Structures are given as structure tokens and as C-alpha cells.
Amino acid sequence: MLCLRRNPHSRLLSWTSLMPDPCSAVGPCMYISKWALREHFDPREYPRETYLLCELEWGRSSNFWQHWVRNDNDNDRHAEEYFLENIFEPRNNNFCNITWYLSWSPCPECCQVIQDFLETHHNVNIDIRVARLYYSDTARNHQGLRELDSSQGVTIDVMEEEDYEYCWETFIAGDVSYDFTPVDYRLAIWRNRLKLRTILTVSAV
């Protein structure tokens, strides 16, 4: 189920996934919870699920659409696939910029899904920022990320401190107290950034 949310302080509209959040005792919630952001995007931890936070802008519109989804485990569908097939709605040939904040980098299958999507949607760019790398020592995952990175219309990088702060300010309810300290992630961010750059620049043997 999806719900349209308008931010009263800006011209921002968002579709927010209402799949139940494990942090909530009362079921679905309008925002991602503080617990979910800290638990699933902390690069020092290794949660099982993948969360996808998204901002989408059509053409030169001043409206930004926001979304968040996670793995659809009941149907064995990853967050990236679910977003592209169930959330994204084409609008003629208007240019579209999408930013994803992913708790895990895409697996090889999702890398292919993203490439296939971009091959049929030449007006879409996707900027992917990841909190951690999925099985970063596996050659197949390396190949998937390299092929994705070389595709037209996509960039991939590791989330920086400012990305974490932005997600906290954007995807968490505005009345929560600030108790998020991404400065603690600096070492893990540096390691993941170095690891990703190595993967993307070193050819497979």
C-alpha cells in the first residue's frame, strides 16, 4: 500500500511505502523509523534486509517525490526490483533524476534489473549511494557492480556523512530529537569507499 504525503513546509510530495516496519508496534508508519535508519544504514552492522530511500525529480519541476521501500520477502523481491517495477511511473519523455540511498549495494541480479530498466528508460538517471557492500569479496558481485557502473544513466558511490545526515532530516519525522551521529561511521565509510573504488577500477582476472 502507498500513501501520498505532502510536506507542509515545502513543495515536496512523497509516496511512502506502508509495508510494516519492524520498529513499529502499531503497524505501518508514514516515515522510516529512527531504529530502522540506525540499524539498517549503520555501515558497521550487517542486517539481513535491504532498505531503499529515494528522491525523484521530474524535469525542471520544483517538486521532489520521496519514497522508501524494503525487500518484499513474501514474494522474494529485492527493494530495487520492487521500486522499478511497482513504484516508478513513466511520464512521457520528461527527464527524471532519481537518487537512491541503499542500505546494501545491489546484488548481481539487481544490477542487471537496473541496467535493463535504464536501457528502456533513456530519460532516467539513477544516482546510487550505498551504506555497505554486498558480499564484497565475491567476484560475481564485483562484475555486477562494474557492469552497472559502466552503464549509461547510473552512478554508484558510498554514502558519506552528509548523506546520512540528509536521510535523517528527510526520511525521519520532523519532531524527533536528534540522536544520530554518523561521525562514528567515518572509518567504515572510508573502508567501504576504498573497497568500492577498487572493485570498480580493477578488472576481473
Backbone as JSON, one array per atom type, in Angstrom:
{
  "sequence": "MLCLRRNPHSRLLSWTSLMPDPCSAVGPCMYISKWALREHFDPREYPRETYLLCELEWGRSSNFWQHWVRNDNDNDRHAEEYFLENIFEPRNNNFCNITWYLSWSPCPECCQVIQDFLETHHNVNIDIRVARLYYSDTARNHQGLRELDSSQGVTIDVMEEEDYEYCWETFIAGDVSYDFTPVDYRLAIWRNRLKLRTILTVSAV",
  "N": [[0.84, -1.19, 0.0], [0.47, 2.28, -0.73], [1.04, 5.65, 0.23], [0.24, 9.05, -0.2], [2.13, 11.82, 0.74], [2.28, 15.13, 1.79], [4.58, 17.61, 2.41], [4.13, 20.16, 4.65], [5.8, 22.34, 4.84], [7.2, 22.69, 2.54], [7.43, 22.32, -1.07], [7.24, 19.63, -1.47], [6.38, 16.39, -2.4], [5.51, 13.06, -1.52], [5.58, 9.59, -2.11], [5.11, 7.13, 0.17], [6.12, 4.02, 1.21], [4.0, 1.71, 2.81], [4.61, -0.69, 3.93], [4.8, -2.88, 6.69], [6.78, -1.74, 9.38], [9.43, -3.07, 11.24], [10.03, -1.77, 13.57], [7.79, -0.7, 14.58], [5.12, -0.89, 16.8], [2.51, -0.65, 16.23], [2.0, -1.1, 13.63], [2.02, -0.05, 10.16], [3.84, 2.97, 9.29], [4.24, 6.51, 8.58], [6.77, 7.54, 8.1], [10.17, 6.36, 7.76], [11.47, 4.62, 10.52], [13.44, 5.83, 13.33], [14.91, 3.78, 14.45], [15.06, 1.94, 12.31], [16.6, 3.36, 10.42], [19.03, 3.75, 11.8], [19.7, 1.09, 12.38], [19.74, -0.27, 9.91], [21.27, 1.23, 8.16], [23.69, 1.69, 9.32], [27.0, 1.38, 8.66], [28.7, -0.29, 9.98], [27.37, -2.47, 10.81], [25.53, -5.53, 9.96], [22.79, -6.06, 8.76], [19.97, -8.13, 7.74], [18.0, -7.36, 5.9], [17.28, -5.19, 3.05], [17.03, -1.75, 2.74], [15.6, 0.89, 0.88], [15.83, 4.21, 0.25], [14.45, 6.98, -1.37], [14.67, 9.76, -3.61], [13.01, 11.57, -6.12], [12.92, 13.4, -9.1], [11.16, 15.08, -11.57], [11.87, 16.37, -14.72], [12.2, 19.87, -14.78], [10.84, 20.44, -12.56], [9.93, 21.78, -9.37], [9.09, 20.13, -7.47], [9.84, 17.41, -5.41], [9.68, 13.97, -5.31], [9.35, 11.58, -2.78], [10.27, 8.36, -1.54], [10.15, 5.25, 0.24], [11.17, 1.93, 0.43], [11.41, -1.58, 1.18], [12.87, -4.88, 1.11], [10.64, -7.17, -0.44], [9.84, -9.72, 1.07], [7.92, -11.72, 1.11], [7.31, -12.24, -1.51], [9.75, -12.72, -2.53], [11.31, -10.56, -3.59], [13.64, -8.07, -4.31], [14.46, -4.81, -2.96], [15.25, -2.91, -4.91], [14.29, -3.98, -7.35], [11.56, -4.09, -6.73], [10.95, -1.36, -6.45], [11.46, -0.31, -9.07], [9.67, -1.75, -10.64], [7.19, -1.56, -9.43], [6.78, 0.92, -8.2], [7.88, 3.11, -9.63], [6.65, 5.33, -12.11], [6.34, 5.98, -15.43], [6.52, 9.13, -17.2], [5.68, 10.23, -19.98], [8.18, 11.66, -22.0], [9.62, 13.12, -20.22], [12.5, 14.27, -18.5], [14.13, 12.52, -15.87], [15.47, 12.48, -12.65], [16.79, 10.34, -10.3], [17.56, 9.58, -6.98], [18.98, 7.15, -5.02], [19.26, 5.91, -1.74], [20.76, 3.3, -0.45], [20.75, 0.56, 1.8], [22.28, -1.68, 1.38], [24.58, -2.5, -1.22], [23.58, -3.15, -4.64], [22.76, -6.53, -5.54], [24.09, -8.97, -7.9], [21.92, -9.77, -9.58], [20.1, -7.67, -9.2], [21.63, -5.58, -10.15], [21.56, -6.18, -12.87], [18.82, -5.93, -13.34], [18.5, -3.18, -12.95], [20.12, -2.2, -15.03], [18.7, -3.19, -17.27], [16.33, -1.78, -16.96], [17.2, 0.89, -17.34], [18.0, 0.76, -19.96], [15.65, 0.82, -21.32], [14.55, 3.13, -20.51], [15.61, 5.83, -21.33], [15.54, 8.42, -20.53], [16.0, 8.59, -17.86], [18.02, 9.02, -15.0], [19.93, 7.42, -12.5], [21.22, 7.89, -9.38], [23.11, 6.17, -7.23], [23.66, 5.54, -3.87], [25.34, 3.87, -1.41], [25.24, 2.17, 1.76], [26.73, 0.04, 2.6], [28.68, -2.75, 1.26], [27.57, -5.47, -0.64], [28.44, -8.73, -0.07], [31.29, -8.28, -0.63], [33.63, -9.59, -1.33], [33.21, -11.3, -3.38], [33.57, -12.45, -6.64], [31.58, -12.47, -8.6], [29.78, -10.55, -7.69], [31.44, -8.32, -7.84], [31.73, -8.12, -10.63], [29.08, -7.59, -11.39], [28.67, -5.05, -10.21], [30.63, -3.55, -11.57], [29.73, -3.69, -14.23], [27.28, -2.42, -13.93], [28.11, 0.13, -13.12], [29.37, 0.99, -15.41], [27.31, 1.44, -17.1], [25.15, 3.57, -19.0], [23.61, 6.39, -17.56], [23.68, 5.86, -14.85], [25.15, 6.16, -11.62], [27.3, 5.14, -8.98], [28.11, 5.1, -5.57], [29.62, 5.31, -2.29], [27.81, 6.05, 0.66], [28.25, 9.17, 2.26], [29.06, 11.1, 5.25], [27.39, 13.39, 5.15], [25.31, 12.42, 3.62], [24.07, 10.6, 5.31], [23.19, 12.35, 7.3], [21.44, 13.89, 5.8], [19.48, 11.99, 5.09], [18.5, 11.42, 7.63], [17.33, 13.85, 8.28], [15.43, 14.04, 6.31], [13.91, 11.66, 5.89], [12.96, 10.92, 8.34], [10.52, 11.52, 10.86], [9.76, 14.91, 11.54], [9.68, 15.85, 14.2], [11.35, 14.49, 15.9], [13.9, 13.93, 18.36], [17.34, 14.82, 17.95], [19.5, 12.33, 17.67], [21.47, 11.06, 16.25], [24.51, 10.04, 15.05], [26.48, 10.14, 12.64], [29.18, 10.64, 12.43], [30.5, 8.69, 13.76], [30.73, 6.73, 11.92], [32.85, 7.07, 10.27], [35.29, 5.59, 9.82], [34.34, 3.13, 8.82], [32.98, 4.08, 6.56], [35.13, 5.09, 5.08], [36.58, 2.71, 4.6], [34.7, 1.23, 3.08], [34.38, 2.95, 0.89], [36.95, 2.88, -0.24], [37.07, 0.17, -0.86], [34.97, -0.1, -2.71], [35.86, 1.56, -4.8], [38.12, 0.17, -5.57], [36.96, -2.19, -6.53], [35.54, -1.19, -8.73], [37.5, -0.24, -10.39], [39.46, -2.14, -10.85], [40.13, -4.64, -13.08], [38.46, -7.73, -13.71], [40.06, -10.82, -13.06]],
  "CA": [[0.0, 0.0, 0.0], [1.24, 3.5, -0.81], [0.32, 6.81, 0.74], [0.8, 10.32, -0.63], [2.39, 12.72, 1.86], [2.73, 16.46, 1.41], [5.29, 18.33, 3.45], [3.51, 21.48, 4.71], [6.82, 23.38, 4.86], [7.87, 22.77, 1.25], [6.63, 21.84, -2.19], [7.7, 18.27, -1.64], [5.39, 15.33, -2.31], [6.19, 11.77, -1.46], [4.89, 8.32, -1.92], [5.84, 6.4, 1.2], [5.67, 2.64, 1.33], [3.43, 1.41, 4.1], [4.89, -2.04, 4.38], [5.03, -2.76, 8.12], [8.15, -1.51, 9.84], [9.62, -3.89, 12.43], [10.2, -0.95, 14.77], [6.51, -0.17, 14.99], [4.24, -1.83, 17.49], [1.15, -0.39, 15.81], [1.88, -1.37, 12.2], [2.66, 0.86, 9.21], [4.07, 4.35, 9.71], [4.45, 7.39, 7.44], [8.2, 7.75, 7.9], [11.02, 5.3, 8.24], [11.72, 4.87, 11.94], [14.82, 6.08, 13.75], [15.53, 2.47, 14.64], [15.36, 1.34, 11.01], [17.71, 4.08, 9.8], [20.27, 3.44, 12.51], [20.0, -0.34, 12.31], [19.95, -0.79, 8.55], [22.24, 2.04, 7.41], [24.98, 1.75, 10.02], [27.9, 0.55, 7.84], [29.45, -1.2, 10.85], [26.49, -3.59, 11.1], [25.22, -6.36, 8.8], [21.4, -6.53, 8.83], [19.57, -9.05, 6.67], [17.14, -6.72, 4.91], [17.74, -4.01, 2.32], [16.13, -0.6, 2.7], [15.85, 1.83, -0.21], [15.24, 5.53, 0.41], [14.52, 7.53, -2.72], [14.15, 11.05, -4.05], [12.78, 11.54, -7.56], [12.58, 14.71, -9.65], [10.81, 15.05, -12.98], [12.15, 17.57, -15.48], [12.67, 21.01, -14.0], [9.84, 20.68, -11.52], [10.48, 22.05, -8.04], [8.56, 19.1, -6.58], [10.6, 16.18, -5.28], [8.9, 12.85, -4.77], [10.15, 10.74, -1.89], [9.76, 7.01, -1.35], [11.03, 4.26, 0.86], [10.7, 0.54, 0.33], [12.38, -2.58, 1.61], [12.65, -6.15, 0.42], [9.34, -7.83, -0.35], [10.27, -11.09, 1.33], [6.84, -12.66, 0.84], [7.37, -12.58, -2.93], [11.17, -12.87, -2.86], [11.68, -9.48, -4.5], [14.52, -7.11, -3.68], [13.93, -3.45, -2.91], [15.5, -2.23, -6.18], [13.35, -4.52, -8.32], [10.22, -3.68, -6.33], [10.79, 0.05, -6.76], [11.42, -0.06, -10.51], [8.54, -2.41, -11.27], [5.92, -1.28, -8.76], [6.66, 2.29, -7.71], [8.18, 4.08, -10.69], [5.62, 5.52, -13.13], [6.86, 6.83, -16.51], [5.75, 10.32, -17.57], [6.07, 10.62, -21.34], [9.63, 11.69, -22.18], [10.23, 14.06, -19.28], [13.73, 13.79, -17.89], [13.91, 12.14, -14.48], [16.64, 12.2, -11.81], [16.45, 9.53, -9.13], [18.64, 9.3, -6.03], [18.71, 6.05, -4.09], [20.11, 5.63, -0.6], [20.57, 1.87, -0.24], [21.48, 0.03, 2.94], [23.23, -2.63, 0.79], [24.77, -2.34, -2.66], [22.77, -4.11, -5.39], [23.31, -7.85, -5.86], [24.25, -9.08, -9.37], [20.62, -9.8, -10.25], [19.52, -6.32, -9.19], [22.42, -4.78, -11.09], [21.03, -6.45, -14.21], [17.48, -5.34, -13.41], [18.69, -1.73, -13.11], [20.61, -1.96, -16.4], [17.59, -3.43, -18.2], [15.41, -0.66, -16.81], [17.77, 2.09, -17.95], [18.06, 0.57, -21.41], [14.33, 1.13, -21.87], [14.15, 4.44, -19.99], [16.79, 6.64, -21.6], [15.36, 9.74, -19.92], [16.14, 8.44, -16.41], [19.33, 8.85, -14.37], [19.85, 6.94, -11.12], [22.41, 8.09, -8.55], [23.01, 5.17, -6.17], [24.59, 5.72, -2.76], [25.14, 2.66, -0.6], [25.8, 2.21, 3.1], [27.71, -1.06, 2.71], [28.8, -3.54, 0.05], [27.01, -6.81, -0.55], [29.44, -9.76, -0.37], [32.31, -7.52, -1.38], [34.76, -10.44, -1.7], [32.73, -12.26, -4.38], [33.88, -11.99, -7.99], [30.33, -12.25, -9.34], [29.26, -9.25, -7.26], [32.33, -7.32, -8.42], [31.39, -7.98, -12.04], [27.78, -6.93, -11.47], [28.84, -3.63, -9.9], [31.39, -2.91, -12.65], [28.86, -3.54, -15.39], [26.29, -1.39, -13.61], [28.78, 1.43, -13.09], [29.73, 1.37, -16.78], [26.08, 1.68, -17.86], [24.74, 4.96, -19.15], [22.48, 6.82, -16.75], [23.77, 5.42, -13.46], [26.38, 6.34, -10.85], [27.23, 4.42, -7.71], [29.15, 5.53, -4.64], [29.35, 5.01, -0.89], [27.21, 7.16, 1.4], [29.13, 9.96, 3.1], [28.41, 11.6, 6.46], [26.31, 14.31, 4.82], [24.18, 11.64, 3.13], [23.37, 10.09, 6.5], [22.52, 13.47, 7.94], [20.33, 14.26, 4.94], [18.44, 10.97, 5.24], [17.9, 11.59, 8.95], [16.49, 15.05, 8.25], [14.42, 13.95, 5.25], [13.05, 10.47, 5.93], [12.52, 10.72, 9.72], [9.54, 12.52, 11.27], [10.46, 16.14, 11.9], [9.65, 16.23, 15.6], [12.16, 13.6, 16.72], [15.12, 14.53, 18.87], [18.5, 14.45, 17.14], [20.41, 11.44, 18.37], [22.09, 10.3, 15.17], [25.89, 10.52, 15.0], [27.21, 9.47, 11.56], [30.62, 10.81, 12.57], [31.03, 7.41, 14.25], [30.84, 5.82, 10.79], [33.9, 7.54, 9.37], [36.22, 4.53, 9.45], [33.62, 2.18, 7.96], [32.74, 4.77, 5.3], [36.41, 5.13, 4.36], [36.89, 1.35, 4.13], [33.77, 0.87, 2.01], [34.68, 3.77, -0.27], [38.16, 2.32, -0.84], [36.74, -1.15, -1.4], [34.16, 0.08, -3.91], [36.71, 2.11, -5.86], [38.96, -0.93, -6.05], [36.11, -3.08, -7.32], [35.14, -0.55, -9.98], [38.66, 0.12, -11.23], [40.31, -3.3, -11.1], [39.49, -5.6, -13.99], [38.4, -9.11, -13.24], [41.16, -11.67, -13.53]],
  "C": [[0.88, 1.24, 0.0], [0.39, 4.67, -0.35], [1.01, 8.08, 0.28], [0.94, 11.24, 0.56], [2.87, 14.05, 1.33], [3.39, 17.11, 2.61], [4.73, 19.75, 3.52], [4.52, 22.62, 4.65], [7.57, 23.5, 3.53], [6.93, 22.31, 0.17], [6.97, 20.4, -2.49], [6.53, 17.31, -1.46], [6.1, 14.01, -2.2], [5.2, 10.63, -1.39], [5.71, 7.51, -0.94], [5.27, 5.0, 1.31], [5.15, 2.39, 2.72], [3.56, -0.07, 4.44], [5.27, -1.96, 5.84], [6.5, -2.63, 8.46], [8.36, -2.3, 11.13], [9.76, -3.06, 13.69], [8.86, -0.53, 15.34], [5.64, -1.23, 15.62], [2.81, -1.69, 17.01], [0.98, -0.57, 14.31], [2.56, -0.31, 11.36], [2.83, 2.27, 9.76], [4.43, 5.19, 8.49], [5.91, 7.59, 7.11], [8.95, 6.47, 8.26], [11.37, 5.62, 9.7], [13.19, 5.18, 12.21], [15.57, 4.75, 13.88], [15.96, 1.87, 13.3], [16.54, 2.04, 10.35], [19.02, 3.75, 10.48], [20.68, 1.99, 12.32], [20.44, -0.77, 10.91], [20.97, 0.01, 7.75], [23.56, 2.23, 8.13], [25.96, 0.83, 9.29], [28.75, -0.4, 8.67], [28.66, -2.47, 11.15], [26.14, -4.33, 9.82], [23.8, -6.92, 8.9], [21.04, -7.37, 7.62], [18.79, -8.36, 5.56], [17.85, -5.57, 4.19], [16.65, -2.95, 2.34], [16.58, 0.32, 1.56], [15.09, 3.12, 0.08], [15.45, 6.28, -0.89], [14.0, 8.95, -2.79], [14.1, 11.05, -5.57], [12.33, 12.92, -8.02], [12.31, 14.59, -11.14], [11.11, 16.4, -13.62], [12.73, 18.67, -14.61], [11.67, 21.38, -12.91], [10.53, 20.94, -10.19], [9.93, 21.06, -7.01], [9.47, 17.87, -6.59], [9.7, 15.12, -4.67], [9.82, 11.97, -3.94], [9.46, 9.4, -1.69], [10.67, 6.27, -0.38], [10.37, 2.91, 0.75], [11.78, -0.36, 0.93], [12.06, -3.88, 0.89], [11.23, -6.67, 0.64], [9.63, -9.32, -0.18], [9.19, -12.11, 1.01], [6.87, -13.14, -0.61], [8.79, -12.68, -3.45], [11.6, -11.83, -3.89], [12.52, -8.46, -3.73], [13.97, -5.7, -3.82], [14.1, -2.73, -4.24], [14.49, -2.68, -7.25], [11.93, -4.05, -8.02], [9.97, -2.22, -6.7], [10.59, 0.27, -8.26], [10.17, -0.63, -11.16], [7.2, -2.02, -10.67], [5.71, 0.17, -8.35], [6.84, 3.3, -8.84], [7.07, 4.12, -11.73], [6.15, 6.47, -14.2], [5.93, 8.0, -16.79], [6.24, 10.82, -18.93], [7.59, 10.58, -21.49], [10.31, 12.7, -21.27], [11.47, 13.45, -18.65], [13.51, 13.55, -16.4], [15.24, 11.85, -13.8], [16.18, 11.47, -10.56], [17.71, 9.38, -8.27], [18.18, 8.21, -5.09], [19.74, 6.06, -2.96], [19.81, 4.19, -0.2], [21.37, 1.39, 0.97], [22.5, -1.03, 2.52], [23.41, -2.28, -0.69], [23.97, -3.41, -3.4], [23.51, -5.44, -5.61], [23.43, -7.95, -7.37], [22.93, -9.08, -10.12], [19.99, -8.42, -10.3], [20.32, -5.38, -10.08], [21.9, -4.96, -12.51], [19.65, -5.85, -14.38], [17.57, -3.84, -13.65], [19.16, -1.41, -14.53], [19.49, -2.15, -17.42], [16.59, -2.28, -18.15], [15.93, 0.58, -17.53], [17.86, 1.98, -19.47], [16.73, 0.9, -22.08], [13.79, 2.47, -21.37], [15.36, 5.38, -20.11], [16.71, 8.04, -20.98], [15.56, 9.72, -18.41], [17.61, 8.3, -16.03], [19.12, 8.38, -12.94], [21.21, 7.12, -10.43], [22.26, 7.19, -7.33], [24.08, 5.42, -5.11], [24.32, 4.62, -1.74], [25.83, 2.8, 0.77], [26.89, 1.15, 3.27], [27.68, -1.89, 1.44], [28.35, -4.98, 0.29], [28.04, -7.84, -1.01], [30.57, -9.2, -1.22], [33.53, -8.35, -1.78], [34.39, -11.45, -2.78], [32.9, -11.7, -5.78], [32.61, -11.68, -8.78], [29.71, -10.9, -8.97], [30.12, -8.11, -7.8], [31.94, -7.05, -9.87], [30.06, -7.24, -12.22], [27.89, -5.43, -11.22], [29.6, -2.9, -11.0], [30.51, -2.69, -13.88], [27.8, -2.48, -15.15], [26.92, -0.01, -13.68], [29.12, 1.91, -14.49], [28.51, 1.68, -17.64], [25.77, 3.16, -17.92], [23.56, 5.26, -18.25], [22.54, 6.39, -15.31], [25.13, 5.77, -12.88], [26.2, 5.61, -9.54], [28.41, 4.84, -6.84], [28.72, 5.13, -3.23], [28.77, 6.25, -0.21], [28.26, 7.84, 2.27], [28.36, 10.45, 4.32], [27.22, 12.49, 6.14], [25.1, 13.59, 4.26], [23.37, 11.08, 4.29], [22.59, 11.19, 7.18], [21.3, 13.9, 7.13], [19.18, 13.27, 5.07], [17.73, 11.12, 6.58], [16.94, 12.78, 8.94], [15.3, 14.9, 7.32], [13.44, 12.81, 5.45], [12.6, 10.1, 7.34], [11.54, 11.83, 10.07], [10.24, 13.73, 11.88], [10.51, 16.48, 13.36], [10.49, 15.32, 16.49], [13.4, 14.33, 17.21], [16.31, 14.0, 18.08], [19.45, 13.6, 17.97], [21.11, 10.51, 17.38], [23.49, 10.87, 14.95], [26.68, 9.78, 13.92], [28.71, 9.69, 11.61], [31.27, 9.53, 13.05], [31.27, 6.43, 13.11], [32.07, 6.08, 9.93], [34.83, 6.42, 8.91], [35.56, 3.54, 8.51], [33.33, 2.79, 6.6], [34.02, 4.77, 4.46], [36.76, 3.75, 3.8], [35.99, 0.96, 2.97], [34.03, 1.66, 0.74], [35.9, 3.22, -1.01], [37.87, 0.99, -1.52], [35.94, -1.02, -2.7], [35.0, 0.61, -5.07], [37.62, 1.04, -6.43], [38.17, -1.87, -6.95], [35.82, -2.48, -8.69], [36.29, -0.27, -10.93], [39.57, -1.04, -11.58], [39.57, -4.3, -11.95], [39.5, -6.99, -13.39], [39.52, -9.92, -13.85], [40.62, -12.82, -14.36]]
}
